[in-house]
mmCIF file of C-alpha atoms in Angstrom:
data_model
loop_
_atom_site.group_PDB
_atom_site.id
_atom_site.type_symbol
_atom_site.label_atom_id
_atom_site.label_comp_id
_atom_site.label_asym_id
_atom_site.label_seq_id
_atom_site.Cartn_x
_atom_site.Cartn_y
_atom_site.Cartn_z
ATOM 1 C CA MET M 1 68.598 47.040 137.034
ATOM 2 C CA GLN M 2 68.667 43.776 139.026
ATOM 3 C CA LEU M 3 71.956 44.562 140.770
ATOM 4 C CA GLN M 4 70.843 44.090 144.381
ATOM 5 C CA PRO M 5 71.932 42.628 146.751
ATOM 6 C CA LYS M 6 75.215 41.562 145.151
ATOM 7 C CA PHE M 7 76.400 45.110 144.482
ATOM 8 C CA ASN M 8 74.909 46.902 147.478
ATOM 9 C CA GLN M 9 78.285 47.721 149.002
ATOM 10 C CA TYR M 10 79.684 48.938 145.687
ATOM 11 C CA PHE M 11 76.799 51.351 145.144
ATOM 12 C CA ASP M 12 76.731 52.489 148.763
ATOM 13 C CA ASP M 13 80.391 53.481 148.429
ATOM 14 C CA LEU M 14 79.902 54.967 144.951
ATOM 15 C CA ILE M 15 76.937 57.101 145.977
ATOM 16 C CA GLY M 16 78.650 58.176 149.183
ATOM 17 C CA ASN M 17 81.716 59.343 147.270
ATOM 18 C CA PHE M 18 79.599 61.202 144.719
ATOM 19 C CA GLU M 19 77.532 63.001 147.354
ATOM 20 C CA ARG M 20 80.679 63.928 149.285
ATOM 21 C CA ASP M 21 82.280 65.459 146.182
ATOM 22 C CA ASN M 22 79.120 67.087 144.790
ATOM 23 C CA PRO M 23 77.119 68.809 147.523
ATOM 24 C CA PRO M 24 74.182 69.268 147.766
ATOM 25 C CA GLU M 25 73.417 66.430 145.304
ATOM 26 C CA GLN M 26 71.716 63.375 146.798
ATOM 27 C CA VAL M 27 71.177 60.017 145.105
ATOM 28 C CA SER M 28 68.545 57.392 145.832
ATOM 29 C CA TRP M 29 69.207 54.024 144.180
ATOM 30 C CA VAL M 30 66.146 52.012 143.145
ATOM 31 C CA ASP M 31 66.790 48.503 141.809
ATOM 32 C CA ILE M 32 64.232 46.953 139.433
ATOM 33 C CA PRO M 33 63.999 43.233 138.554
ATOM 34 C CA TRP M 34 64.766 42.510 134.910
ATOM 35 C CA ASN M 35 61.321 41.073 134.148
ATOM 36 C CA ALA M 36 59.586 44.212 135.436
ATOM 37 C CA MET M 37 61.991 46.762 133.994
ATOM 38 C CA GLU M 38 60.356 47.587 130.667
ATOM 39 C CA SER M 39 56.825 48.048 131.991
ATOM 40 C CA LYS M 40 57.961 50.143 134.959
ATOM 41 C CA ILE M 41 60.185 52.406 132.873
ATOM 42 C CA LEU M 42 57.543 52.844 130.173
ATOM 43 C CA THR M 43 54.987 53.830 132.788
ATOM 44 C CA ALA M 44 57.389 56.206 134.522
ATOM 45 C CA VAL M 45 58.506 57.892 131.292
ATOM 46 C CA SER M 46 54.894 58.353 130.175
ATOM 47 C CA ALA M 47 54.005 59.912 133.519
ATOM 48 C CA ASN M 48 57.166 62.077 133.648
ATOM 49 C CA THR M 49 58.152 60.339 136.881
ATOM 50 C CA ALA M 50 61.189 58.454 135.599
ATOM 51 C CA PRO M 51 64.414 58.483 137.655
ATOM 52 C CA ASP M 52 66.995 61.093 136.713
ATOM 53 C CA VAL M 53 69.417 58.366 135.569
ATOM 54 C CA VAL M 54 68.335 54.959 134.257
ATOM 55 C CA ASN M 55 70.379 51.824 133.484
ATOM 56 C CA LEU M 56 69.118 50.280 130.209
ATOM 57 C CA ASN M 57 70.312 48.300 127.212
ATOM 58 C CA PRO M 58 70.426 50.023 123.785
ATOM 59 C CA THR M 59 67.577 47.998 122.296
ATOM 60 C CA PHE M 60 64.995 49.099 124.844
ATOM 61 C CA ALA M 61 66.490 52.559 125.321
ATOM 62 C CA SER M 62 66.320 53.130 121.569
ATOM 63 C CA LEU M 63 62.582 52.469 121.510
ATOM 64 C CA LEU M 64 62.093 55.421 123.830
ATOM 65 C CA ALA M 65 64.854 57.443 122.186
ATOM 66 C CA SER M 66 62.821 57.330 118.983
ATOM 67 C CA LYS M 67 60.049 59.047 120.965
ATOM 68 C CA ASN M 68 62.472 61.744 122.143
ATOM 69 C CA ALA M 69 62.427 60.471 125.733
ATOM 70 C CA TRP M 70 66.105 60.981 126.589
ATOM 71 C CA LEU M 71 68.469 63.937 126.762
ATOM 72 C CA ASN M 72 70.671 64.304 123.692
ATOM 73 C CA LEU M 73 74.113 63.864 125.216
ATOM 74 C CA GLU M 74 75.810 65.012 122.034
ATOM 75 C CA GLU M 75 74.612 68.493 122.991
ATOM 76 C CA GLU M 76 75.028 68.171 126.753
ATOM 77 C CA VAL M 77 78.420 66.513 127.212
ATOM 78 C CA SER M 78 81.823 68.115 126.672
ATOM 79 C CA PRO M 79 84.198 66.834 123.968
ATOM 80 C CA GLU M 80 86.662 65.888 126.714
ATOM 81 C CA VAL M 81 84.140 63.559 128.356
ATOM 82 C CA LYS M 82 83.044 62.024 125.037
ATOM 83 C CA ALA M 83 86.684 61.256 124.242
ATOM 84 C CA ARG M 84 86.925 59.016 127.320
ATOM 85 C CA TYR M 85 84.862 56.269 125.712
ATOM 86 C CA LEU M 86 85.715 53.778 122.993
ATOM 87 C CA PRO M 87 84.516 55.602 119.840
ATOM 88 C CA SER M 88 82.442 52.734 118.438
ATOM 89 C CA ILE M 89 80.803 52.234 121.833
ATOM 90 C CA TRP M 90 79.883 55.909 122.230
ATOM 91 C CA GLN M 91 78.315 55.851 118.762
ATOM 92 C CA ALA M 92 76.344 52.687 119.574
ATOM 93 C CA ASN M 93 73.832 54.884 121.389
ATOM 94 C CA SER M 94 72.839 56.853 118.323
ATOM 95 C CA LEU M 95 69.672 56.656 116.259
ATOM 96 C CA LYS M 96 70.735 59.403 113.875
ATOM 97 C CA ALA M 97 73.617 61.777 113.291
ATOM 98 C CA GLY M 98 74.095 64.361 115.998
ATOM 99 C CA GLU M 99 72.137 62.489 118.671
ATOM 100 C CA ILE M 100 73.474 60.264 121.460
ATOM 101 C CA PHE M 101 70.958 58.963 123.979
ATOM 102 C CA GLY M 102 73.110 57.232 126.598
ATOM 103 C CA PHE M 103 76.416 57.016 128.443
ATOM 104 C CA PRO M 104 78.096 53.638 127.789
ATOM 105 C CA TRP M 105 78.683 51.824 131.066
ATOM 106 C CA TYR M 106 79.684 48.167 130.978
ATOM 107 C CA LEU M 107 80.144 45.802 128.052
ATOM 108 C CA THR M 108 80.097 42.131 127.158
ATOM 109 C CA THR M 109 81.487 40.499 124.043
ATOM 110 C CA ARG M 110 81.536 36.927 122.829
ATOM 111 C CA ILE M 111 84.732 34.946 122.410
ATOM 112 C CA THR M 112 85.312 31.419 121.116
ATOM 113 C CA ILE M 113 85.788 28.788 123.788
ATOM 114 C CA TYR M 114 87.084 25.561 122.302
ATOM 115 C CA ASN M 115 87.808 21.955 123.258
ATOM 116 C CA GLN M 116 91.497 21.327 122.582
ATOM 117 C CA ASP M 117 91.088 17.544 122.707
ATOM 118 C CA LEU M 118 88.477 17.526 119.940
ATOM 119 C CA LEU M 119 90.663 19.783 117.792
ATOM 120 C CA ARG M 120 93.629 17.436 118.200
ATOM 121 C CA GLN M 121 91.500 14.403 117.354
ATOM 122 C CA ALA M 122 90.336 16.157 114.180
ATOM 123 C CA GLY M 123 93.885 17.102 113.193
ATOM 124 C CA LEU M 124 93.277 20.829 113.631
ATOM 125 C CA SER M 125 96.211 22.927 114.811
ATOM 126 C CA ALA M 126 94.213 26.029 115.761
ATOM 127 C CA PRO M 127 90.603 27.110 116.280
ATOM 128 C CA PRO M 128 88.841 28.739 113.319
ATOM 129 C CA ALA M 129 89.099 32.508 113.003
ATOM 130 C CA THR M 130 86.462 32.976 110.286
ATOM 131 C CA PHE M 131 83.121 31.476 109.325
ATOM 132 C CA ALA M 132 84.783 29.897 106.282
ATOM 133 C CA GLU M 133 87.321 28.191 108.538
ATOM 134 C CA LEU M 134 84.525 27.215 110.925
ATOM 135 C CA ALA M 135 82.766 25.253 108.175
ATOM 136 C CA VAL M 136 85.987 23.374 107.365
ATOM 137 C CA ALA M 137 86.644 22.645 111.044
ATOM 138 C CA ALA M 138 83.071 21.488 111.650
ATOM 139 C CA LYS M 139 83.372 18.981 108.804
ATOM 140 C CA ALA M 140 86.695 17.633 110.075
ATOM 141 C CA ILE M 141 85.370 17.255 113.610
ATOM 142 C CA ARG M 142 82.184 15.537 112.470
ATOM 143 C CA GLU M 143 84.052 13.089 110.236
ATOM 144 C CA THR M 144 86.759 12.162 112.743
ATOM 145 C CA THR M 145 84.989 12.293 116.101
ATOM 146 C CA GLY M 146 81.278 12.044 115.353
ATOM 147 C CA LYS M 147 80.800 15.243 117.360
ATOM 148 C CA TYR M 148 79.483 18.567 116.098
ATOM 149 C CA GLY M 149 81.643 21.609 115.598
ATOM 150 C CA PHE M 150 79.277 24.112 117.168
ATOM 151 C CA PHE M 151 75.711 25.179 117.909
ATOM 152 C CA VAL M 152 74.020 28.474 117.069
ATOM 153 C CA THR M 153 70.306 28.922 117.618
ATOM 154 C CA PHE M 154 67.799 29.839 114.933
ATOM 155 C CA SER M 155 64.897 29.776 117.375
ATOM 156 C CA PRO M 156 62.899 32.979 116.662
ATOM 157 C CA SER M 157 62.362 33.726 120.353
ATOM 158 C CA ASP M 158 65.993 33.366 121.380
ATOM 159 C CA SER M 159 69.426 34.865 120.728
ATOM 160 C CA ALA M 160 70.254 37.256 117.883
ATOM 161 C CA GLU M 161 73.669 35.645 117.373
ATOM 162 C CA ALA M 162 72.734 34.117 114.001
ATOM 163 C CA LEU M 163 71.233 37.430 112.887
ATOM 164 C CA GLU M 164 74.471 39.150 113.868
ATOM 165 C CA SER M 165 76.403 36.571 111.853
ATOM 166 C CA LEU M 166 74.656 37.849 108.723
ATOM 167 C CA VAL M 167 75.968 41.343 109.470
ATOM 168 C CA GLN M 168 79.433 39.908 110.051
ATOM 169 C CA MET M 169 79.200 38.304 106.612
ATOM 170 C CA GLY M 170 78.486 41.680 105.030
ATOM 171 C CA VAL M 171 74.688 41.687 104.953
ATOM 172 C CA ARG M 172 72.857 44.972 105.402
ATOM 173 C CA LEU M 173 69.612 44.131 107.184
ATOM 174 C CA VAL M 174 67.561 47.267 106.455
ATOM 175 C CA ASP M 175 68.076 50.430 104.425
ATOM 176 C CA ASP M 176 67.873 54.024 105.633
ATOM 177 C CA ASP M 177 64.078 53.941 105.319
ATOM 178 C CA GLY M 178 63.799 50.750 107.352
ATOM 179 C CA ARG M 179 62.933 48.574 104.349
ATOM 180 C CA ALA M 180 64.468 45.127 103.884
ATOM 181 C CA ALA M 181 67.979 45.221 102.434
ATOM 182 C CA PHE M 182 68.984 41.620 103.139
ATOM 183 C CA ASN M 183 67.717 40.179 99.826
ATOM 184 C CA SER M 184 71.072 40.810 98.191
ATOM 185 C CA ALA M 185 74.077 38.893 96.928
ATOM 186 C CA SER M 186 75.641 38.938 100.395
ATOM 187 C CA GLY M 187 72.319 37.943 101.940
ATOM 188 C CA LYS M 188 72.028 34.972 99.607
ATOM 189 C CA ALA M 189 75.584 33.875 100.387
ATOM 190 C CA ALA M 190 74.955 34.118 104.132
ATOM 191 C CA PHE M 191 71.675 32.181 103.945
ATOM 192 C CA GLN M 192 73.388 29.558 101.770
ATOM 193 C CA TYR M 193 76.207 29.208 104.311
ATOM 194 C CA TRP M 194 73.829 28.163 107.083
ATOM 195 C CA VAL M 195 71.671 26.050 104.773
ATOM 196 C CA ASP M 196 74.723 24.101 103.594
ATOM 197 C CA LEU M 197 75.976 23.441 107.117
ATOM 198 C CA TYR M 198 72.581 22.215 108.260
ATOM 199 C CA GLN M 199 71.890 20.043 105.234
ATOM 200 C CA GLN M 200 75.385 18.516 105.405
ATOM 201 C CA GLY M 201 74.653 17.392 108.962
ATOM 202 C CA LEU M 202 77.234 19.734 110.486
ATOM 203 C CA LEU M 203 74.780 21.460 112.834
ATOM 204 C CA PRO M 204 72.767 19.714 115.559
ATOM 205 C CA PRO M 205 69.164 19.389 114.336
ATOM 206 C CA GLU M 206 67.841 21.172 117.417
ATOM 207 C CA VAL M 207 69.383 24.505 116.349
ATOM 208 C CA LEU M 208 65.946 25.301 114.886
ATOM 209 C CA THR M 209 64.073 24.781 118.146
ATOM 210 C CA GLU M 210 66.437 25.060 121.111
ATOM 211 C CA GLY M 211 67.875 28.284 122.508
ATOM 212 C CA HIS M 212 71.436 29.375 123.198
ATOM 213 C CA ARG M 213 71.508 27.576 126.557
ATOM 214 C CA ARG M 214 71.530 24.322 124.630
ATOM 215 C CA ALA M 215 74.912 25.318 123.216
ATOM 216 C CA GLY M 216 76.331 25.563 126.728
ATOM 217 C CA ASP M 217 74.870 22.194 127.678
ATOM 218 C CA LEU M 218 76.329 20.539 124.594
ATOM 219 C CA TYR M 219 79.761 22.055 125.119
ATOM 220 C CA GLN M 220 79.753 21.115 128.782
ATOM 221 C CA SER M 221 79.025 17.490 127.858
ATOM 222 C CA GLY M 222 81.783 17.388 125.226
ATOM 223 C CA ALA M 223 79.324 17.118 122.328
ATOM 224 C CA ILE M 224 80.529 20.229 120.450
ATOM 225 C CA ALA M 225 83.999 21.653 119.929
ATOM 226 C CA PHE M 226 83.350 25.405 119.823
ATOM 227 C CA LEU M 227 81.177 27.671 121.914
ATOM 228 C CA SER M 228 80.490 31.352 121.355
ATOM 229 C CA SER M 229 80.123 32.832 124.828
ATOM 230 C CA GLY M 230 81.500 35.253 127.376
ATOM 231 C CA PRO M 231 84.688 34.462 129.315
ATOM 232 C CA GLU M 232 82.742 33.732 132.498
ATOM 233 C CA LEU M 233 81.467 30.473 131.064
ATOM 234 C CA LEU M 234 84.868 29.028 131.920
ATOM 235 C CA ALA M 235 84.155 29.656 135.603
ATOM 236 C CA SER M 236 80.918 27.682 135.447
ATOM 237 C CA LEU M 237 82.682 24.936 133.476
ATOM 238 C CA GLU M 238 85.171 24.495 136.291
ATOM 239 C CA LYS M 239 82.268 23.867 138.667
ATOM 240 C CA ASN M 240 79.970 21.844 136.433
ATOM 241 C CA SER M 241 82.327 19.982 134.110
ATOM 242 C CA PRO M 242 85.932 20.026 135.381
ATOM 243 C CA SER M 243 87.120 17.544 132.752
ATOM 244 C CA ILE M 244 85.925 19.788 129.912
ATOM 245 C CA ALA M 245 87.258 22.893 131.667
ATOM 246 C CA LYS M 246 90.747 21.349 131.738
ATOM 247 C CA VAL M 247 90.852 20.983 127.962
ATOM 248 C CA SER M 248 89.188 24.328 127.182
ATOM 249 C CA ALA M 249 90.925 27.437 125.880
ATOM 250 C CA ALA M 250 89.843 30.824 124.532
ATOM 251 C CA ALA M 251 90.247 32.447 121.118
ATOM 252 C CA PRO M 252 88.842 35.621 119.543
ATOM 253 C CA GLN M 253 85.285 35.733 118.282
ATOM 254 C CA ILE M 254 84.795 34.197 114.835
ATOM 255 C CA VAL M 255 84.325 36.792 112.099
ATOM 256 C CA GLY M 256 83.055 37.043 108.542
ATOM 257 C CA GLU M 257 84.346 39.017 105.590
ATOM 258 C CA THR M 258 83.799 42.316 107.403
ATOM 259 C CA GLY M 259 86.062 41.444 110.331
ATOM 260 C CA LYS M 260 83.398 42.822 112.675
ATOM 261 C CA ARG M 261 82.943 41.459 116.195
ATOM 262 C CA ASN M 262 79.946 41.914 118.439
ATOM 263 C CA VAL M 263 79.648 43.823 121.673
ATOM 264 C CA ALA M 264 76.642 44.381 123.915
ATOM 265 C CA VAL M 265 76.404 47.662 125.810
ATOM 266 C CA MET M 266 74.600 48.590 128.991
ATOM 267 C CA ASN M 267 73.941 52.309 129.291
ATOM 268 C CA LEU M 268 72.928 55.124 131.576
ATOM 269 C CA VAL M 269 70.234 57.322 130.034
ATOM 270 C CA ILE M 270 68.747 60.579 131.308
ATOM 271 C CA PRO M 271 65.074 61.455 130.717
ATOM 272 C CA ARG M 272 64.332 64.812 129.106
ATOM 273 C CA SER M 273 61.806 65.312 131.892
ATOM 274 C CA THR M 274 64.486 65.349 134.600
ATOM 275 C CA LYS M 275 64.329 68.373 136.872
ATOM 276 C CA ASN M 276 68.049 68.151 137.541
ATOM 277 C CA PRO M 277 69.843 67.583 134.217
ATOM 278 C CA SER M 278 73.195 68.904 135.405
ATOM 279 C CA GLY M 279 73.167 66.664 138.486
ATOM 280 C CA ALA M 280 72.067 63.665 136.434
ATOM 281 C CA ILE M 281 74.858 64.207 133.910
ATOM 282 C CA LYS M 282 77.417 64.615 136.702
ATOM 283 C CA PHE M 283 76.310 61.356 138.297
ATOM 284 C CA ALA M 284 76.277 59.400 135.018
ATOM 285 C CA GLU M 285 79.758 60.699 134.194
ATOM 286 C CA PHE M 286 80.906 59.724 137.695
ATOM 287 C CA VAL M 287 79.497 56.187 137.507
ATOM 288 C CA THR M 288 81.127 55.607 134.126
ATOM 289 C CA ASN M 289 84.510 57.203 134.778
ATOM 290 C CA THR M 290 87.606 55.037 134.436
ATOM 291 C CA ASP M 291 88.293 54.411 138.129
ATOM 292 C CA ASN M 292 84.713 53.522 139.016
ATOM 293 C CA GLN M 293 84.393 51.294 135.964
ATOM 294 C CA LEU M 294 87.543 49.386 136.881
ATOM 295 C CA THR M 295 86.176 48.651 140.334
ATOM 296 C CA PHE M 296 82.763 47.594 139.045
ATOM 297 C CA ILE M 297 83.841 45.410 136.117
ATOM 298 C CA LYS M 298 86.038 43.270 138.354
ATOM 299 C CA GLN M 299 83.151 42.625 140.717
ATOM 300 C CA ALA M 300 80.611 42.067 137.935
ATOM 301 C CA ASN M 301 82.948 40.152 135.579
ATOM 302 C CA VAL M 302 82.131 42.418 132.640
ATOM 303 C CA LEU M 303 84.209 44.784 130.485
ATOM 304 C CA PRO M 304 84.722 48.568 130.606
ATOM 305 C CA SER M 305 83.701 51.177 128.049
ATOM 306 C CA THR M 306 86.335 53.868 128.604
ATOM 307 C CA ILE M 307 89.666 53.829 126.795
ATOM 308 C CA GLY M 308 91.513 54.398 130.061
ATOM 309 C CA ALA M 309 89.825 51.498 131.835
ATOM 310 C CA VAL M 310 90.483 49.156 128.908
ATOM 311 C CA ASP M 311 94.180 50.082 128.925
ATOM 312 C CA LYS M 312 94.556 49.741 132.697
ATOM 313 C CA TYR M 313 92.701 46.437 132.847
ATOM 314 C CA ARG M 314 94.789 45.046 129.983
ATOM 315 C CA GLN M 315 97.989 45.988 131.804
ATOM 316 C CA GLU M 316 96.755 44.283 134.966
ATOM 317 C CA LEU M 317 95.898 41.083 133.105
ATOM 318 C CA GLU M 318 99.216 41.056 131.245
ATOM 319 C CA GLN M 319 101.124 41.288 134.526
ATOM 320 C CA ILE M 320 99.534 38.125 135.920
ATOM 321 C CA SER M 321 102.001 35.241 135.900
ATOM 322 C CA ASN M 322 100.574 31.744 135.428
ATOM 323 C CA ALA M 323 97.233 33.174 134.325
ATOM 324 C CA THR M 324 94.222 30.894 134.601
ATOM 325 C CA SER M 325 92.150 29.974 131.563
ATOM 326 C CA LEU M 326 89.507 32.434 132.788
ATOM 327 C CA GLU M 327 92.043 35.258 133.046
ATOM 328 C CA ASN M 328 93.326 34.434 129.566
ATOM 329 C CA ALA M 329 89.753 34.491 128.261
ATOM 330 C CA ARG M 330 89.167 37.910 129.799
ATOM 331 C CA ARG M 331 92.316 39.173 128.100
ATOM 332 C CA VAL M 332 91.125 37.828 124.728
ATOM 333 C CA ALA M 333 87.762 39.552 125.195
ATOM 334 C CA LEU M 334 89.385 42.808 126.256
ATOM 335 C CA GLU M 335 91.789 42.855 123.316
ATOM 336 C CA GLN M 336 88.977 42.595 120.773
ATOM 337 C CA LEU M 337 86.977 45.493 122.259
ATOM 338 C CA PRO M 338 88.577 48.273 120.169
ATOM 339 C CA SER M 339 87.412 46.521 116.983
ATOM 340 C CA ALA M 340 84.033 45.427 118.372
ATOM 341 C CA GLU M 341 80.763 47.210 117.719
ATOM 342 C CA VAL M 342 77.042 46.848 118.177
ATOM 343 C CA LEU M 343 76.418 44.829 115.032
ATOM 344 C CA ILE M 344 72.722 45.608 114.803
ATOM 345 C CA PRO M 345 72.166 49.305 115.540
ATOM 346 C CA PRO M 346 69.208 50.254 117.729
ATOM 347 C CA MET M 347 66.025 49.912 115.693
ATOM 348 C CA ALA M 348 62.310 49.472 116.186
ATOM 349 C CA ASN M 349 60.785 45.994 115.830
ATOM 350 C CA LEU M 350 64.127 44.182 115.920
ATOM 351 C CA ASN M 351 62.562 41.061 117.429
ATOM 352 C CA GLN M 352 60.043 40.999 114.590
ATOM 353 C CA LEU M 353 62.832 41.237 112.015
ATOM 354 C CA LYS M 354 64.698 38.419 113.742
ATOM 355 C CA ARG M 355 61.594 36.221 113.756
ATOM 356 C CA ILE M 356 60.891 36.818 110.054
ATOM 357 C CA ILE M 357 64.465 36.066 109.020
ATOM 358 C CA TYR M 358 64.853 33.030 111.291
ATOM 359 C CA GLU M 359 61.549 31.497 110.192
ATOM 360 C CA ASN M 360 62.386 31.830 106.516
ATOM 361 C CA LEU M 361 66.018 30.824 106.885
ATOM 362 C CA GLY M 362 64.878 27.817 108.918
ATOM 363 C CA ALA M 363 62.483 26.855 106.128
ATOM 364 C CA ALA M 364 65.386 26.913 103.687
ATOM 365 C CA MET M 365 67.536 24.860 106.049
ATOM 366 C CA VAL M 366 64.974 22.038 106.180
ATOM 367 C CA GLY M 367 64.409 22.237 102.424
ATOM 368 C CA SER M 368 60.837 23.494 102.358
ATOM 369 C CA LYS M 369 61.963 26.677 100.576
ATOM 370 C CA THR M 370 64.836 27.549 98.312
ATOM 371 C CA VAL M 371 67.249 30.188 99.528
ATOM 372 C CA ASP M 372 65.915 32.616 96.926
ATOM 373 C CA GLN M 373 62.318 32.015 97.997
ATOM 374 C CA ALA M 374 63.183 32.360 101.677
ATOM 375 C CA LEU M 375 64.832 35.713 101.045
ATOM 376 C CA GLN M 376 61.965 36.956 98.901
ATOM 377 C CA ASP M 377 59.339 35.873 101.426
ATOM 378 C CA ALA M 378 61.195 37.449 104.343
ATOM 379 C CA GLU M 379 61.641 40.671 102.388
ATOM 380 C CA GLN M 380 57.957 40.851 101.498
ATOM 381 C CA VAL M 381 56.694 40.118 105.015
ATOM 382 C CA TRP M 382 58.996 42.715 106.577
ATOM 383 C CA ASN M 383 58.143 45.420 104.056
ATOM 384 C CA ASP M 384 54.416 44.659 104.273
ATOM 385 C CA ASN M 385 54.593 45.016 108.046
ATOM 386 C CA LEU M 386 56.193 48.435 107.624
ATOM 387 C CA LYS M 387 53.182 49.571 105.612
ATOM 388 C CA GLY M 388 50.682 48.254 108.107
#
């Protein structure tokens, strides 16, 4: 999925090695642009012409998994192979007990990138580790520097980071029947957290309308102290804003009461309609084995999903003397993987849920609804949509 031409040589070598070791299997790699992926895969699955192995994210893969489109790997894969992967990552591809619809391939996770100069000016000795500490730090930074602590988008069409923050704060979004579960004590506390920050002037006003890219722009210009992003942002900072890059450092992702951290997973799924299930499974296992993952993640600047690859990559990073800020950031991201998970399990209509929650939370932030009313309205709209 949108990996050509950058990774042509990697896949040529990978496929060549697989075919050499697994005669008479032959692999044809077809790369699909991101913006055409969903329509092409939907059409192919419906027509039983889908590739034998498909690279997808859990959100889209789960939509088709709910229609029984993919092989159940829990039944097809040996315990030895399952044990290769980080347990929470293997389970991320599950809609219900006893069913796994994809092989985990590569991962990304957010870390906290922070401006050391702004922290010093605000009298802060360390970056915040929790949302509670983040609120305190944001106030100190605003009062002493006039800058904002951070930016997280509540734009309904953009990132799910704020929605994930509710989960990190202990909110259950939906119950086992798919009905709203967020109108709870923890839900009220989480809504109130964001309402308070906004109404106290500790969030940029454009969090309600601008997307996550605005956060990067603000950090790059020195207007915010903390940025939730992947390690690779430090590489772009060095090119686009060297002065900010020099004072930037990395810390673990900020957490709530649960201690949970996010991870995003890209998978390899196998259609039930495949005419060569054994070959498809062999190839997916080969692509995602420890050695091949280590080679790929270094080229793609992502993170691995097998326990062995995580351990080997950590050892390599620890052996680097005079590590760069980017290498340190990669180490921070890697070290939080064992405790990271997909915070919002695969579910139907996730974007609709995000829109409903963001719209009502945003209304509470600007004062047009109380927190209680926002929660009640969001709950009713979501549950009514389930009926319809």
